[in-house]
mmCIF file of C-alpha atoms in Angstrom:
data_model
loop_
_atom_site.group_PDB
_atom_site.id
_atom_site.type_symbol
_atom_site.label_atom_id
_atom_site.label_comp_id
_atom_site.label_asym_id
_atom_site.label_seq_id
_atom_site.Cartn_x
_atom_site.Cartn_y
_atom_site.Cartn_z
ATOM 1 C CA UNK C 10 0.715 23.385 -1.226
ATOM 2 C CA UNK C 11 -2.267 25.239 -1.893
ATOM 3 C CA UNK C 12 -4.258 23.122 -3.397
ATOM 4 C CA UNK C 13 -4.359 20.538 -1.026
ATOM 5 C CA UNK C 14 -5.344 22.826 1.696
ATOM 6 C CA UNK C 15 -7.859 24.082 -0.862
ATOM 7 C CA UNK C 16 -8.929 20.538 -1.017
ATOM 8 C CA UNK C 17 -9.035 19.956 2.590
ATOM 9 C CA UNK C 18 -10.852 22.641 3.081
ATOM 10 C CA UNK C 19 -13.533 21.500 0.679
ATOM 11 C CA UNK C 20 -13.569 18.302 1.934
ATOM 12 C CA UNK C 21 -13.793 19.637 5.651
ATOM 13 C CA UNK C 22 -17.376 21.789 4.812
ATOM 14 C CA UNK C 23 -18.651 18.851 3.157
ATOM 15 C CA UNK C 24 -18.070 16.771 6.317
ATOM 16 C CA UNK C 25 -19.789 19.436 7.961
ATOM 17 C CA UNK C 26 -22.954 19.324 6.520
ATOM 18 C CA UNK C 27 -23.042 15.640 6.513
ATOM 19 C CA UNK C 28 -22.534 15.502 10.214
ATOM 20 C CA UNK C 29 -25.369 18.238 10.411
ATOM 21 C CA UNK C 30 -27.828 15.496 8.881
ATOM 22 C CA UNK C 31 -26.150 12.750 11.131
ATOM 23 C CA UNK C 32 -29.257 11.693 13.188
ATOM 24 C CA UNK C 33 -26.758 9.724 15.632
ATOM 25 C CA UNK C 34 -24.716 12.576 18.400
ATOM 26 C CA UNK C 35 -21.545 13.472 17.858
ATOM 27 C CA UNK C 36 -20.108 11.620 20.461
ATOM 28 C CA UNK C 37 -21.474 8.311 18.588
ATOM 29 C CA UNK C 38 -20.357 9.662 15.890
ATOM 30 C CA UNK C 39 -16.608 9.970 17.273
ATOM 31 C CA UNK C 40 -16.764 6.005 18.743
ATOM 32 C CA UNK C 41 -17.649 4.916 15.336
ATOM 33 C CA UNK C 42 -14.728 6.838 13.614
ATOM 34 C CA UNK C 43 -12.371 5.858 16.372
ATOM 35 C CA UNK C 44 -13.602 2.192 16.036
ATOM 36 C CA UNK C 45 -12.478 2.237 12.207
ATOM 37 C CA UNK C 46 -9.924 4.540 11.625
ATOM 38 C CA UNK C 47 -6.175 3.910 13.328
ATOM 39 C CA UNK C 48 -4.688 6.654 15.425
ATOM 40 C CA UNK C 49 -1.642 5.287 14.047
ATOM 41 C CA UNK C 50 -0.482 3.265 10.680
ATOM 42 C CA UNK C 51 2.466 1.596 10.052
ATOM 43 C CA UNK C 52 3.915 4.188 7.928
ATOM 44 C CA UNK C 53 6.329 3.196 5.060
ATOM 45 C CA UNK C 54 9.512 5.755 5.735
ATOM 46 C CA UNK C 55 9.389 4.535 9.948
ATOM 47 C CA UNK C 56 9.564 0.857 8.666
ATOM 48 C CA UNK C 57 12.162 1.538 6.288
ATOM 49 C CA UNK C 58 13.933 3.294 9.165
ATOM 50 C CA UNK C 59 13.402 0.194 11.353
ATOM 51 C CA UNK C 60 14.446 -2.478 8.831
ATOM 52 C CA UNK C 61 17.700 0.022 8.358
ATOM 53 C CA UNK C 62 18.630 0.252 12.054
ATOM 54 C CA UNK C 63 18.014 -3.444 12.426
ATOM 55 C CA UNK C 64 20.192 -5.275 9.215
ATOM 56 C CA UNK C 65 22.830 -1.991 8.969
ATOM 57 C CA UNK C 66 23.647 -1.897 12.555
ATOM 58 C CA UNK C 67 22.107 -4.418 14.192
ATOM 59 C CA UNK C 68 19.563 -2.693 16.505
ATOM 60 C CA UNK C 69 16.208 -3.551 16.568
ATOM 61 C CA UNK C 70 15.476 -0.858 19.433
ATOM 62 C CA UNK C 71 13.473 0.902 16.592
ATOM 63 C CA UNK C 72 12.093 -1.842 15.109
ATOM 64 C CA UNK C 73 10.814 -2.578 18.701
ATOM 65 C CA UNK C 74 9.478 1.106 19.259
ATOM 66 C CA UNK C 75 7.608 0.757 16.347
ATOM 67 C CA UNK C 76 5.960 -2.218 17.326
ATOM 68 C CA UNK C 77 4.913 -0.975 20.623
ATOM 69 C CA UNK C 78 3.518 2.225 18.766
ATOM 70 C CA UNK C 79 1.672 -0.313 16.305
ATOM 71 C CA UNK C 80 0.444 -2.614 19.318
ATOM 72 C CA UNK C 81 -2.961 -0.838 19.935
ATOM 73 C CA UNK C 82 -3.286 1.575 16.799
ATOM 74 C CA UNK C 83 -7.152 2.280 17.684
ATOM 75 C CA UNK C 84 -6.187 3.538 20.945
ATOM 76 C CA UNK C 85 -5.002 7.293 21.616
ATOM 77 C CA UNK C 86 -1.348 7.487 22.536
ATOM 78 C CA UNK C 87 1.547 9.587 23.644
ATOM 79 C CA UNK C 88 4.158 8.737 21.319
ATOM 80 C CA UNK C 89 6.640 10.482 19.309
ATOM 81 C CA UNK C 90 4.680 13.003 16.578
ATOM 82 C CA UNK C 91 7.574 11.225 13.782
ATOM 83 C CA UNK C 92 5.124 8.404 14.055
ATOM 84 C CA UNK C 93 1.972 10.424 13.141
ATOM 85 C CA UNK C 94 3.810 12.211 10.182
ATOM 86 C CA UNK C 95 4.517 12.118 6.526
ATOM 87 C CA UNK C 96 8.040 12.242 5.138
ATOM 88 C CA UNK C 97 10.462 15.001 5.481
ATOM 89 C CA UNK C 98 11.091 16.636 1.925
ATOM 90 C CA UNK C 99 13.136 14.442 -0.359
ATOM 91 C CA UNK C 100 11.654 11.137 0.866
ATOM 92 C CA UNK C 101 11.301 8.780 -1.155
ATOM 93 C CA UNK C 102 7.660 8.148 -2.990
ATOM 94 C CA UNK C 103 6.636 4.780 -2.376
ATOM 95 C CA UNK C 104 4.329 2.150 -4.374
ATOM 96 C CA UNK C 105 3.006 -0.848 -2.538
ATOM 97 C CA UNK C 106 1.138 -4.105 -3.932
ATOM 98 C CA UNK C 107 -0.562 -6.833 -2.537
ATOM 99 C CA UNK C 108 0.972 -8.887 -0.587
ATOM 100 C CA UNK C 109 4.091 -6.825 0.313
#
């Protein structure tokens, strides 16, 4: 939608200008980010689909794909994009809590 790439794009000339001030290089800049921030999450729709696969047909091939994705999530990988993405339209919204 529109307004989210609006948004993004707001968001992305604001990040901009901060890095502009940033005394450190960008390269420092990039180690810190990568240090924090996952290259991969465990994303609610892929564990669904692994929990599925595992009780409905009794494979836990998926379930163990995921966890090899999830193993270093700080680390670049090559791994299937469906891992990186949102759901496909119609997926179901999810709410999480604490502790679940």
């Amino acid at each position: 939608p529109f307004f989210i790439e609006r948004g993004f794009s707001n968001w992305y000339v604001q990040w901009q200008a901060r890095l502009k001030r940033q005394p450190e290089p960008w390269e420092a800049v990039k180690a810190l980010m990568n240090a924090h921030n996952p290259a991969v999450i465990p994303r609610n729709h892929k564990v669904e689909e692994a929990l599925d696969a595992a009780v409905e047909q009794n494979d836990l091939s998926v379930m163990e794909s995921l966890l090899a994705v999830l193993k270093h999530p700080y680390e670049e990988q090559t791994i299937d994009s469906s891992y990186t993405l949102p759901p496909g339209p119609g997926g179901v919204p999810y709410r999480t809590f604490c502790g679940t």
